[in-house]
Coordinates of C-alpha atoms in Angstrom, one line a residue:
Chain A
X923 CA -10.2 30.0 27.2
X924 CA -8.0 32.6 28.9
X925 CA -4.5 31.3 29.3
X926 CA -1.3 32.7 30.9
X927 CA 2.0 32.4 29.0
X928 CA 3.0 29.1 30.7
X929 CA -0.4 27.6 29.9
X930 CA -0.2 28.7 26.3
X931 CA 3.3 27.1 26.1
X932 CA 2.0 23.8 27.4
X933 CA -0.8 23.8 24.8
X934 CA 1.5 24.8 22.0
X935 CA 4.1 22.1 22.8
X936 CA 1.5 19.4 23.1
X937 CA -0.2 20.4 19.9
X938 CA 3.2 20.7 18.1
X939 CA 4.3 17.2 19.2
X940 CA 7.2 18.6 21.4
X941 CA 6.9 15.9 24.0
X942 CA 9.9 16.7 26.2
X943 CA 9.0 20.4 26.5
X944 CA 5.3 19.7 27.1
X945 CA 6.0 17.1 29.8
X946 CA 8.6 19.4 31.5
X947 CA 6.0 22.2 31.8
X948 CA 3.2 19.8 32.9
X949 CA 5.3 18.2 35.6
X950 CA 6.5 21.6 36.8
X951 CA 3.0 22.9 37.0
X952 CA 1.6 19.9 38.8
X953 CA 4.4 18.8 41.0
X954 CA 6.3 22.0 41.9
X955 CA 3.9 24.9 41.5
X956 CA 0.7 23.2 42.8
X957 CA -1.3 24.0 39.7
X958 CA -4.9 22.7 39.7
X959 CA -4.8 19.3 38.1
X960 CA -8.3 19.8 36.5
X961 CA -7.0 23.0 34.9
X962 CA -4.0 21.0 33.5
X963 CA -6.3 18.4 32.1
X964 CA -8.4 21.1 30.5
X965 CA -5.4 22.5 28.8
X966 CA -4.6 19.0 27.5
X967 CA -8.1 18.8 26.0
X968 CA -7.6 22.2 24.4
X969 CA -4.3 20.9 22.8
X970 CA -6.1 17.7 21.7
X971 CA -8.7 19.8 20.0
X972 CA -5.9 21.4 17.9
X973 CA -4.4 17.9 17.2
X974 CA -7.8 16.6 16.1
X975 CA -8.3 19.6 13.9
X976 CA -4.9 19.2 12.3
X977 CA -5.7 15.5 11.7
X978 CA -9.0 16.5 10.0
X979 CA -7.2 19.0 7.8
X980 CA -4.6 16.5 6.7
X981 CA -1.7 18.0 8.5
X982 CA -1.4 15.3 11.1
X983 CA -1.7 11.5 10.7
X984 CA -1.7 8.4 12.8
X985 CA 1.8 9.0 14.3
X986 CA 0.7 12.3 15.8
X987 CA -2.4 10.8 17.3
X988 CA -0.4 8.0 18.9
X989 CA 2.1 10.4 20.4
X990 CA -0.7 12.7 21.5
X991 CA -2.3 9.8 23.3
X992 CA 0.9 8.9 24.9
X993 CA 1.5 12.4 26.2
X994 CA -2.0 12.6 27.5
X995 CA -1.6 9.3 29.3
X996 CA 1.6 10.5 31.0
X997 CA 0.2 13.8 32.1
X998 CA -3.1 12.1 33.2
X999 CA -1.2 9.6 35.3
X1000 CA 0.5 12.5 37.2
X1001 CA -2.6 14.7 37.4
X1002 CA -5.3 12.3 38.4
X1003 CA -4.0 11.3 41.8
X1004 CA -3.8 15.0 42.7
X1005 CA -7.4 15.6 42.0
X1006 CA -9.4 16.1 45.3
X1007 CA -12.2 13.6 45.8
X1008 CA -15.0 16.1 45.7
X1009 CA -13.8 17.5 42.4
X1010 CA -13.4 14.3 40.5
X1011 CA -17.1 13.6 39.7
X1012 CA -17.6 12.2 36.2
X1013 CA -17.5 14.8 33.5
X1014 CA -20.6 14.9 31.3
X1015 CA -20.0 12.7 28.3
X1016 CA -21.6 13.2 24.8
X1017 CA -22.7 9.6 24.5
X1018 CA -21.7 6.0 25.1
X1019 CA -19.9 4.0 22.5
X1020 CA -19.1 0.3 22.7
X1021 CA -16.5 -0.9 20.4
X1022 CA -14.8 -4.2 19.5
X1023 CA -13.2 -6.3 16.8
X1024 CA -15.5 -9.0 15.5
X1025 CA -15.0 -12.7 16.0
X1026 CA -12.2 -14.3 14.0
X1027 CA -10.2 -11.1 13.7
X1028 CA -7.4 -10.2 16.0
X1029 CA -6.5 -6.8 14.6
X1030 CA -6.8 -3.8 16.9
X1031 CA -4.7 -0.8 15.7
X1032 CA -7.6 1.0 13.9
X1033 CA -10.0 0.2 16.7
X1034 CA -7.6 1.6 19.3
X1035 CA -7.2 4.8 17.3
X1036 CA -10.9 5.2 17.0
X1037 CA -11.3 4.6 20.7
X1038 CA -8.8 7.3 21.5
X1039 CA -10.3 9.8 19.2
X1040 CA -13.8 9.2 20.5
X1041 CA -12.5 9.6 24.1
X1042 CA -10.7 12.9 23.5
X1043 CA -13.8 14.1 21.7
X1044 CA -15.9 13.7 24.8
X1045 CA -17.5 10.2 24.4
X1046 CA -17.6 7.5 27.0
X1047 CA -16.1 4.5 25.2
X1048 CA -16.0 0.9 26.3
X1049 CA -13.5 -1.2 24.3
X1050 CA -14.2 -4.9 24.6
X1051 CA -11.2 -6.1 22.7
X1052 CA -10.6 -8.4 19.7
X1053 CA -12.1 -11.6 18.4
X1054 CA -15.3 -10.8 20.3
X1055 CA -18.0 -13.5 20.1
X1056 CA -21.5 -12.5 19.1
X1057 CA -22.8 -13.4 22.6
X1058 CA -20.2 -11.3 24.3
X1059 CA -21.3 -8.3 22.2
X1060 CA -24.9 -8.9 23.2
X1061 CA -24.1 -9.3 26.9
X1062 CA -21.8 -6.2 27.0
X1063 CA -24.5 -4.1 25.2
X1064 CA -27.2 -5.2 27.7
X1065 CA -24.9 -4.2 30.6
X1066 CA -23.6 -1.0 29.1
X1067 CA -26.5 0.5 27.1
X1068 CA -24.5 2.2 24.4
X1069 CA -25.8 4.8 21.9
X1070 CA -23.4 3.6 19.3
X1071 CA -21.8 0.2 18.7
X1072 CA -18.6 0.1 16.6
X1073 CA -17.6 -3.1 14.9
X1074 CA -14.0 -3.3 13.7
X1075 CA -12.4 -5.8 11.4
X1076 CA -9.3 -5.9 9.1
X1077 CA -9.6 -9.3 7.4
X1078 CA -12.2 -10.1 4.7
X1079 CA -13.6 -12.8 7.0
X1080 CA -14.8 -9.9 9.1
X1081 CA -17.5 -9.2 6.5
X1082 CA -19.4 -12.3 7.5
X1083 CA -18.6 -11.9 11.2
X1084 CA -20.1 -8.4 11.1
X1085 CA -23.1 -9.6 9.3
X1086 CA -23.7 -12.4 11.8
X1087 CA -23.1 -10.1 14.7
X1088 CA -25.6 -7.5 13.5
X1089 CA -28.2 -10.3 12.6
X1090 CA -27.8 -11.5 16.2
X1091 CA -28.6 -8.0 17.5
X1092 CA -31.7 -8.2 15.4
X1093 CA -32.7 -11.6 16.7
X1094 CA -32.1 -10.4 20.3
X1095 CA -34.5 -7.5 19.7
X1096 CA -32.0 -4.8 20.3
X1097 CA -31.1 -3.7 16.8
X1098 CA -33.1 -0.4 17.1
X1099 CA -31.6 0.5 20.5
X1100 CA -28.4 1.9 19.1
X1101 CA -26.6 2.9 15.9
X1102 CA -24.0 0.6 14.3
X1103 CA -20.8 1.8 12.6
X1104 CA -18.2 -0.5 11.0
X1105 CA -14.7 0.2 10.0
X1106 CA -11.4 -1.5 8.9
X1107 CA -9.0 -1.8 6.1
X1108 CA -11.4 -3.4 3.6
X1109 CA -14.7 -1.8 4.6
X1110 CA -16.6 0.1 2.0
X1111 CA -20.2 0.8 1.1
X1112 CA -20.6 -2.7 -0.4
X1113 CA -19.7 -4.2 2.9
X1114 CA -21.9 -1.8 4.8
X1115 CA -24.9 -2.9 2.7
X1116 CA -23.9 -6.5 3.1
X1117 CA -23.7 -6.4 6.9
X1118 CA -26.7 -4.2 7.5
X1119 CA -24.7 -1.6 9.5
X1120 CA -26.0 2.0 9.6
X1121 CA -22.7 3.5 8.4
X1122 CA -19.0 2.9 7.8
X1123 CA -16.0 5.1 8.2
X1124 CA -12.6 5.0 6.7
X1125 CA -10.8 6.7 9.5
X1126 CA -11.1 7.8 13.1
X1127 CA -12.3 11.3 12.3
X1128 CA -15.2 9.8 10.3
X1129 CA -16.1 7.6 13.3
X1130 CA -16.2 10.7 15.6
X1131 CA -18.4 12.6 13.0
X1132 CA -20.8 9.6 12.8
X1133 CA -21.1 9.4 16.6
X1134 CA -21.6 13.2 16.9
X1135 CA -24.3 13.1 14.2
X1136 CA -26.1 10.3 15.9
X1137 CA -26.0 11.8 19.4
X1138 CA -27.1 15.1 18.2
X1139 CA -23.8 17.0 18.7
X1140 CA -22.9 19.5 16.1
X1141 CA -19.9 18.0 14.3
Chain B
X1177 CA 18.9 -25.2 -16.3
X1178 CA 16.5 -22.7 -14.7
X1179 CA 12.9 -23.1 -13.8
X1180 CA 12.1 -21.4 -17.1
X1181 CA 13.5 -24.3 -19.1
X1182 CA 11.7 -27.2 -17.4
X1183 CA 8.6 -27.4 -19.7
X1184 CA 8.7 -29.4 -22.9
X1185 CA 6.6 -29.4 -26.1
X1186 CA 3.3 -27.7 -26.0
X1187 CA 3.7 -26.9 -22.3
X1188 CA 7.0 -25.1 -23.2
X1189 CA 5.2 -23.0 -25.8
X1190 CA 2.5 -22.1 -23.4
X1191 CA 5.0 -21.3 -20.6
X1192 CA 7.0 -19.1 -22.9
X1193 CA 3.9 -17.2 -24.1
X1194 CA 2.7 -16.6 -20.6
X1195 CA 6.0 -15.6 -19.3
X1196 CA 6.5 -13.3 -22.3
X1197 CA 3.3 -11.4 -21.3
X1198 CA 4.7 -10.7 -17.9
X1199 CA 8.1 -9.6 -19.4
X1200 CA 6.4 -7.4 -21.9
X1201 CA 4.3 -5.7 -19.2
X1202 CA 7.4 -5.1 -17.1
X1203 CA 9.3 -3.7 -20.2
X1204 CA 6.3 -1.5 -21.0
X1205 CA 5.7 -3.3 -24.3
X1206 CA 2.3 -4.4 -25.6
X1207 CA 1.7 -8.1 -24.8
X1208 CA -0.6 -10.2 -27.0
X1209 CA -3.3 -10.2 -24.3
X1210 CA -3.8 -8.9 -20.8
X1211 CA -2.3 -11.3 -18.4
X1212 CA -4.3 -12.5 -15.4
X1213 CA -2.8 -13.8 -12.2
X1214 CA -4.1 -16.5 -9.9
X1215 CA -3.0 -15.5 -6.4
X1216 CA -4.4 -16.4 -3.0
X1217 CA -3.7 -18.0 0.3
X1218 CA -6.6 -19.5 2.2
X1219 CA -8.9 -19.1 -0.8
X1220 CA -7.6 -22.5 -1.8
X1221 CA -9.3 -24.0 1.3
X1222 CA -12.6 -22.7 0.1
X1223 CA -11.9 -23.8 -3.5
X1224 CA -10.7 -27.3 -2.5
X1225 CA -13.0 -28.0 0.4
X1226 CA -10.1 -28.1 2.9
X1227 CA -9.8 -26.5 6.3
X1228 CA -7.3 -23.7 6.7
X1229 CA -5.4 -26.1 9.0
X1230 CA -5.2 -28.8 6.3
X1231 CA -3.9 -26.2 3.9
X1232 CA -1.2 -25.2 6.3
X1233 CA -0.2 -28.7 7.3
X1234 CA -0.8 -31.1 4.5
X1235 CA 1.8 -30.5 1.8
X1236 CA 0.3 -33.0 -0.7
X1237 CA -3.3 -31.9 -0.4
X1238 CA -2.3 -28.3 -0.7
X1239 CA -0.2 -28.9 -3.8
X1240 CA -3.0 -31.0 -5.4
X1241 CA -5.7 -28.4 -4.7
X1242 CA -3.5 -25.6 -6.0
X1243 CA -2.7 -27.5 -9.1
X1244 CA -6.4 -28.2 -9.7
X1245 CA -7.2 -24.5 -9.4
X1246 CA -4.3 -23.5 -11.8
X1247 CA -5.5 -26.0 -14.4
X1248 CA -9.1 -25.0 -14.1
X1249 CA -8.5 -21.2 -14.6
X1250 CA -5.4 -21.4 -16.8
X1251 CA -3.9 -18.1 -15.5
X1252 CA -0.9 -16.4 -17.1
X1253 CA 1.0 -16.3 -13.8
X1254 CA 0.5 -18.1 -10.5
X1255 CA 1.3 -17.7 -6.8
X1256 CA 3.9 -20.0 -5.3
X1257 CA 0.9 -21.5 -3.6
X1258 CA 2.6 -24.1 -1.3
X1259 CA 5.2 -21.6 -0.2
X1260 CA 2.6 -19.1 0.9
X1261 CA 0.3 -21.5 2.7
X1262 CA 1.8 -24.7 3.9
X1263 CA 4.1 -23.4 6.6
X1264 CA 2.2 -24.9 9.6
X1265 CA 4.7 -27.7 10.4
X1266 CA 7.6 -25.4 10.1
X1267 CA 6.0 -22.7 12.3
X1268 CA 5.3 -25.4 14.9
X1269 CA 8.9 -26.8 14.8
X1270 CA 10.4 -23.4 15.2
X1271 CA 8.0 -22.3 17.9
X1272 CA 7.1 -19.2 16.0
X1273 CA 5.6 -16.6 18.4
X1274 CA 4.7 -13.7 16.0
X1275 CA 1.8 -15.5 14.3
X1276 CA -1.4 -17.3 15.4
X1277 CA -2.4 -20.0 13.0
X1278 CA -5.0 -22.8 12.8
X1279 CA -4.6 -24.9 15.9
X1280 CA -2.3 -22.3 17.4
X1281 CA -4.5 -19.4 18.6
X1282 CA -7.1 -19.4 15.9
X1283 CA -9.6 -22.0 14.8
X1284 CA -9.0 -24.7 12.2
X1285 CA -10.9 -22.8 9.6
X1286 CA -9.4 -19.4 10.1
X1287 CA -6.4 -17.8 8.4
X1288 CA -3.2 -17.1 10.2
X1289 CA -2.9 -13.6 11.8
X1290 CA 0.2 -11.6 12.7
X1291 CA 0.6 -10.4 16.3
X1292 CA 1.6 -6.8 16.4
X1293 CA 3.8 -6.5 19.4
X1294 CA 7.0 -4.7 20.5
X1295 CA 9.7 -7.3 19.6
X1296 CA 12.5 -4.9 20.0
X1297 CA 12.6 -2.3 22.8
X1298 CA 13.1 1.4 22.2
X1299 CA 16.4 1.3 24.0
X1300 CA 17.9 -1.4 21.8
X1301 CA 18.6 0.6 18.7
X1302 CA 22.2 1.0 19.6
X1303 CA 22.7 -2.8 20.0
X1304 CA 21.0 -3.6 16.7
X1305 CA 22.9 -0.9 14.9
X1306 CA 26.3 -1.8 16.3
X1307 CA 26.0 -5.6 15.7
X1308 CA 22.9 -6.7 13.8
X1309 CA 23.9 -10.4 13.8
X1310 CA 24.7 -10.4 17.6
X1311 CA 21.4 -8.7 18.3
X1312 CA 19.6 -11.3 16.2
X1313 CA 21.3 -14.2 17.8
X1314 CA 21.1 -13.3 21.5
X1315 CA 18.1 -11.0 21.7
X1316 CA 15.7 -11.1 18.7
X1317 CA 15.6 -14.8 17.7
X1318 CA 14.8 -16.1 21.2
X1319 CA 12.0 -13.5 21.5
X1320 CA 10.3 -14.5 18.3
X1321 CA 10.8 -18.3 18.1
X1322 CA 11.0 -20.6 21.0
X1323 CA 13.5 -23.0 19.2
X1324 CA 16.1 -20.2 19.7
X1325 CA 15.5 -19.9 23.4
X1326 CA 19.0 -20.6 24.9
X1327 CA 20.7 -18.5 22.2
X1328 CA 20.8 -15.7 24.9
X1329 CA 23.7 -17.6 26.3
X1330 CA 25.8 -17.6 23.1
X1331 CA 29.2 -15.9 23.3
X1332 CA 29.7 -12.3 22.0
X1333 CA 31.6 -13.1 18.9
X1334 CA 33.2 -9.8 17.8
X1335 CA 36.4 -9.6 19.9
X1336 CA 37.0 -13.4 20.1
X1337 CA 40.6 -14.0 19.1
X1338 CA 43.6 -16.4 19.6
X1339 CA 43.2 -18.2 23.0
X1340 CA 40.3 -15.9 23.9
X1341 CA 38.6 -17.5 20.9
X1342 CA 39.3 -21.0 22.2
X1343 CA 37.9 -20.2 25.7
X1344 CA 35.2 -18.1 24.2
X1345 CA 33.3 -20.9 22.6
X1346 CA 32.7 -22.5 26.0
X1347 CA 29.0 -21.5 26.1
X1348 CA 28.3 -24.0 23.3
X1349 CA 28.7 -26.7 26.0
X1350 CA 25.9 -25.2 28.1
X1351 CA 22.7 -27.3 28.3
X1352 CA 20.6 -24.3 27.2
X1353 CA 22.6 -23.7 24.0
X1354 CA 22.8 -27.4 23.2
X1355 CA 19.0 -27.8 23.6
X1356 CA 18.5 -24.8 21.4
X1357 CA 20.8 -26.0 18.7
X1358 CA 19.0 -29.4 18.6
X1359 CA 15.6 -27.7 18.3
X1360 CA 16.8 -25.4 15.6
X1361 CA 18.3 -28.3 13.6
X1362 CA 15.1 -30.3 13.9
X1363 CA 13.1 -27.2 12.8
X1364 CA 15.5 -26.6 9.9
X1365 CA 14.8 -30.2 8.8
X1366 CA 11.1 -29.5 8.7
X1367 CA 11.7 -26.3 6.8
X1368 CA 13.8 -28.2 4.4
X1369 CA 10.8 -30.6 3.7
X1370 CA 8.5 -27.6 3.4
X1371 CA 10.7 -25.8 0.9
X1372 CA 11.2 -29.0 -1.0
X1373 CA 7.4 -29.4 -1.4
X1374 CA 7.2 -25.7 -2.4
X1375 CA 9.9 -26.0 -5.0
X1376 CA 8.4 -29.3 -6.3
X1377 CA 5.0 -27.5 -6.8
X1378 CA 6.6 -24.5 -8.5
X1379 CA 8.6 -26.8 -10.9
X1380 CA 5.6 -29.1 -11.5
X1381 CA 3.5 -26.1 -12.6
X1382 CA 6.3 -24.8 -14.7
X1383 CA 6.4 -28.2 -16.5
X1384 CA 2.7 -27.8 -17.2
X1385 CA 3.3 -24.3 -18.7
X1386 CA 2.6 -22.0 -15.8
X1387 CA 5.1 -19.4 -14.6
X1388 CA 5.2 -18.0 -11.1
X1389 CA 4.3 -14.3 -10.6
X1390 CA 7.1 -14.1 -8.0
X1391 CA 9.8 -16.1 -6.4
X1392 CA 11.4 -14.3 -3.5
X1393 CA 9.5 -12.2 -1.1
X1394 CA 11.0 -9.2 0.5
X1395 CA 10.0 -6.3 2.8
X1396 CA 10.6 -2.6 2.8
X1397 CA 13.1 -1.3 5.4
X1398 CA 10.4 0.8 7.2
X1399 CA 7.9 -2.0 7.4
X1400 CA 10.6 -4.5 8.4
X1401 CA 11.3 -2.4 11.6
X1402 CA 7.7 -1.3 12.2
X1403 CA 6.0 -4.7 11.8
X1404 CA 8.7 -7.1 13.0
X1405 CA 10.7 -5.2 15.6
X1406 CA 9.1 -2.1 17.1
X1407 CA 5.4 -2.8 16.5
X1408 CA 3.0 -0.3 15.1
X1409 CA 2.7 2.2 17.9
X1410 CA 6.3 1.8 19.0
X1411 CA 7.4 2.8 15.5
X1412 CA 5.0 5.8 15.3
X1413 CA 6.4 7.1 18.6
X1414 CA 10.0 6.5 17.3
X1415 CA 9.4 9.0 14.5
X1416 CA 9.5 11.7 17.2
X1417 CA 11.5 10.2 20.0
X1418 CA 14.3 8.3 18.2
X1419 CA 14.4 9.9 14.8
X1420 CA 18.2 9.8 14.2
X1421 CA 18.7 6.2 15.3
X1422 CA 15.6 5.1 13.3
X1423 CA 17.0 6.8 10.2
X1424 CA 20.4 5.1 10.8
X1425 CA 18.7 1.7 11.2
X1426 CA 16.5 2.2 8.1
X1427 CA 19.6 2.9 6.1
X1428 CA 21.4 -0.2 7.5
X1429 CA 18.4 -2.3 6.9
X1430 CA 18.0 -1.2 3.3
X1431 CA 21.5 -2.6 2.8
X1432 CA 21.2 -5.9 4.4
X1433 CA 17.7 -6.5 3.1
X1434 CA 18.9 -5.8 -0.4
X1435 CA 21.8 -8.3 0.0
X1436 CA 19.6 -11.0 1.5
X1437 CA 16.9 -10.6 -1.1
X1438 CA 19.4 -10.9 -4.0
X1439 CA 20.8 -14.0 -2.5
X1440 CA 17.3 -15.6 -2.0
X1441 CA 16.2 -14.6 -5.5
X1442 CA 19.2 -16.2 -7.0
X1443 CA 18.3 -19.5 -5.4
X1444 CA 14.7 -19.3 -6.6
X1445 CA 15.8 -18.5 -10.2
X1446 CA 12.9 -16.0 -10.4
X1447 CA 13.4 -12.3 -11.2
X1448 CA 10.2 -10.9 -9.7
X1449 CA 10.4 -10.1 -6.0
X1450 CA 7.1 -9.6 -4.2
X1451 CA 7.2 -6.9 -1.5
X1452 CA 4.0 -6.4 0.5
X1453 CA 3.9 -2.8 1.7
X1454 CA 2.0 -2.1 4.9
X1455 CA 3.0 1.4 6.1
X1456 CA 3.0 3.5 3.0
X1457 CA -0.7 4.3 2.7
X1458 CA -1.9 7.9 2.7
X1459 CA -3.6 7.7 6.1
X1460 CA -0.5 6.3 7.9
X1461 CA 1.9 9.2 7.8
X1462 CA 2.3 12.7 6.3
X1463 CA 3.9 13.3 3.0
X1464 CA 6.9 14.7 4.8
X1465 CA 7.2 11.7 7.0
X1466 CA 6.9 9.4 3.9
X1467 CA 9.6 11.3 2.1
X1468 CA 11.8 11.3 5.2
X1469 CA 11.4 7.8 6.7
X1470 CA 9.6 5.5 4.3
X1471 CA 10.6 6.2 0.7
X1472 CA 14.4 6.9 0.6
X1473 CA 15.5 3.5 2.2
X1474 CA 12.9 1.7 0.1
X1475 CA 14.0 3.4 -3.2
X1476 CA 17.6 2.6 -2.4
X1477 CA 16.7 -1.1 -1.9
X1478 CA 14.6 -1.2 -5.1
X1479 CA 17.5 0.3 -7.0
X1480 CA 19.9 -2.4 -5.5
X1481 CA 17.5 -5.1 -6.6
X1482 CA 17.1 -3.6 -10.1
X1483 CA 20.9 -3.3 -10.5
X1484 CA 21.1 -7.1 -9.6
X1485 CA 18.7 -7.9 -12.5
X1486 CA 15.6 -8.4 -10.3
X1487 CA 12.1 -6.9 -10.8
X1488 CA 10.6 -5.4 -7.6
X1489 CA 6.9 -5.9 -7.3
X1490 CA 5.7 -3.8 -4.3
X1491 CA 2.1 -4.5 -3.3
X1492 CA 1.0 -1.0 -2.2
X1493 CA -1.7 -1.9 0.4
X1494 CA -4.7 0.3 1.2
X1495 CA -4.9 3.7 -0.6
X1496 CA -1.6 5.2 -1.7
X1497 CA -3.0 7.9 -4.1
X1498 CA -1.0 10.7 -2.5
X1499 CA 2.2 8.7 -2.9
X1500 CA 1.9 8.2 -6.7
X1501 CA 4.0 11.2 -7.8
X1502 CA 6.8 10.3 -5.3
X1503 CA 7.0 6.5 -6.1
X1504 CA 7.2 7.4 -9.8
X1505 CA 10.9 8.1 -9.2
X1506 CA 12.3 4.8 -10.5
X1507 CA 13.8 3.8 -13.9
X1508 CA 11.0 3.1 -16.4
X1509 CA 10.4 -0.6 -17.3
X1510 CA 11.9 -2.1 -14.2
X1511 CA 9.1 -2.8 -11.7
X1512 CA 5.5 -4.0 -11.3
X1513 CA 3.4 -1.9 -8.9
X1514 CA 0.5 -3.8 -7.4
X1515 CA -2.1 -1.6 -6.0
X1516 CA -4.7 -2.7 -3.5
X1517 CA -7.2 0.2 -2.9
X1518 CA -5.6 3.0 -4.9
X1519 CA -7.8 3.8 -7.9
X1520 CA -6.1 1.9 -10.7
X1521 CA -7.2 4.5 -13.3
X1522 CA -5.5 7.2 -11.3
X1523 CA -2.4 5.0 -10.8
X1524 CA -2.3 4.4 -14.6
X1525 CA -2.5 8.1 -15.3
X1526 CA 0.4 8.9 -13.0
X1527 CA 2.6 5.8 -13.5
X1528 CA 1.5 4.2 -16.8
X1529 CA 4.7 5.2 -18.6
X1530 CA 7.0 4.0 -15.8
X1531 CA 5.7 0.7 -14.3
X1532 CA 3.6 -2.3 -15.1
X1533 CA 0.5 -2.4 -12.9
X1534 CA -1.2 -5.2 -11.1
X1535 CA -4.6 -5.5 -9.4
X1536 CA -7.2 -4.6 -8.2
X1537 CA -10.7 -6.0 -8.1
X1538 CA -12.0 -5.0 -4.7
X1539 CA -12.3 -7.6 -1.9
X1540 CA -15.9 -6.6 -1.1
X1541 CA -16.8 -7.1 -4.7
X1542 CA -15.1 -10.4 -5.0
X1543 CA -16.5 -11.8 -1.8
X1544 CA -20.1 -10.3 -1.8
X1545 CA -20.7 -9.3 -5.4
X1546 CA -22.4 -11.2 -8.3
X1547 CA -20.5 -12.5 -11.3
X1548 CA -22.0 -9.8 -13.5
X1549 CA -20.6 -7.2 -11.1
X1550 CA -17.2 -8.8 -11.3
X1551 CA -17.5 -8.7 -15.1
X1552 CA -18.4 -5.0 -15.1
X1553 CA -15.4 -4.2 -12.8
X1554 CA -13.0 -6.1 -15.1
X1555 CA -14.5 -4.2 -18.1
X1556 CA -13.9 -0.9 -16.3
X1557 CA -10.2 -1.8 -15.8
X1558 CA -9.9 -3.0 -19.4
X1559 CA -11.6 0.1 -20.9
X1560 CA -9.8 2.7 -18.7
X1561 CA -6.4 1.1 -18.2
X1562 CA -5.5 -1.7 -20.5
X1563 CA -7.2 -0.3 -23.7
X1564 CA -5.5 3.0 -23.1
X1565 CA -2.0 1.4 -23.1
X1566 CA -1.7 0.4 -19.4
X1567 CA 0.4 -2.7 -18.9
X1568 CA -2.0 -4.3 -16.5
X1569 CA -1.7 -7.7 -14.9
X1570 CA -5.3 -8.4 -13.7
X1571 CA -5.7 -9.7 -10.2
X1572 CA -7.7 -9.1 -7.0
X1573 CA -6.7 -6.3 -4.8
X1574 CA -4.6 -8.6 -2.7
X1575 CA -5.1 -11.7 -4.8
X1576 CA -8.3 -13.6 -4.2
X1577 CA -9.9 -12.9 -0.7
X1578 CA -10.3 -16.2 1.2
X1579 CA -14.1 -16.1 0.9
X1580 CA -14.3 -15.5 -2.9
X1581 CA -17.0 -17.7 -4.5
X1582 CA -15.7 -19.8 -7.3
X1583 CA -18.1 -18.3 -9.8
X1584 CA -16.6 -14.8 -9.2
X1585 CA -13.1 -16.2 -10.0
X1586 CA -14.6 -17.7 -13.1
X1587 CA -16.2 -14.3 -14.0
X1588 CA -12.8 -12.6 -13.5
X1589 CA -11.1 -14.9 -16.0
X1590 CA -13.9 -15.0 -18.5
X1591 CA -14.2 -11.2 -18.5
X1592 CA -10.5 -10.7 -18.9
X1593 CA -10.4 -13.1 -21.9
X1594 CA -13.6 -11.6 -23.4
X1595 CA -12.5 -7.9 -23.2
X1596 CA -8.7 -8.1 -23.4
X1597 CA -7.7 -11.2 -25.4

């Protein structure tokens, strides 16, 4: 992507976690200089690609993802009202992912990070929260039609909750309509086999790679 | 007389032998056999056929079930079972807001779960740093426990003097403060009963020959602020936005946490201090962030505990493989490092000449595996850690997962005795 000096600076500050500098430039561009808000959001995505790459390479960790998400939210909140109606049609998404923490478990940090990473990687994500009953999963899946369903859980009780949830998908005749990935602090191959999920991931990057693999996007 | 002197006769011989195994491991000496710990929280509910709620609320039933498990498996060291489970009445009396527990947010047969929230705002670092006690009394305590609501109206103590001191105590006459004080006293009376039952259980087990694996429980300075004050995402943002204040608070916390832990451990009469570690894992921060924020205040705290004659036992949750070289930097023969998901063989290779090790049969194995798989996993640890000189205390990755079938616990103990004494 061709970028002028100011645009390059915005991308660099965002990617380097220099929040104050990045927000100063973004605000100046949007509020004083009349920059195209879609262009600013595109620059943000370019920066997030760099953040994601640094995460994959082991240079960045959760704190950088959290701050990146925060910076993106701040800029998005300023940019989005400035987008003209006819320009704001939905961007083409790579695929639809429905994600939630299984019943009995209230943990959500990992799920939120996965949601954020899928979002900045171009997926449409619906997060249905924590302690989600089996019937809610089924209702939400029927309404949303996801390509991938992500089941999250931190506690060991989640092993059985995931198993029950997936068995219920089977009983509802929808098991083959989407792929299922599971994740959380204690999840490993033993748990994947126990629950009947298609795959598990140990971090958000693996979740993105799984979804890209399943939706036919080159990872 | 300490808790170590309560047993008599054969029980005393057994107590001393079991305790000596732990002490030998800590001192990096060869014990006569590999010690095995029995540790768990809500696993006792499954074992004893109780609901999680009963386990949290019924002191007698909990103590009876825990005693039955201890006598069935004859471990070398045990959890302070009543202390780690039966807090329900106390939580209720204090109106504790940071947890959901059976009957309070989760079902009767579900374990308690912590609520990750922002309990301290980003702009409150200065208040906390300047006057930690004042910040606790008037801001933090009312936020985390409803019994303290009303403490917001307490006077600002530093500065009270002479006639200003006399006039300054006037807020104690306010209805809000009176009501809070009454609730806190009532809560403290319940906590006193709870601790009384916990101590009675620990002493009863000591009399039967079973030492505790730990007395006091502590927290690392970083986790203290991340978990209980700023919340997970708040803390991660503070690494960038409030770096200097965070470092100052971490340093201060390492000092007051050390003092408080030493005081608590002295009351319990137990040297070993369990320190669950949440934010050290490889995935949670970079090596540079770990060495800047996490490790220095924790190491300072561990050294303070060691100097006071205590034995820190951090439970390094998740995978901490990348941290092993850094956390090696402590005096040999002073600590137990309990690993959850870190490969124990790797941990032994890096740390075997510095610390005793504890763990770490995987939760998925313990809950969904067969007894012969548990046996094979124990044998793997014996062959590759214990038999090669590792001072291993065998346990689950985080004690026994709540859902562990009894036959897998039996397999763990049988395999340990078969392959390592």
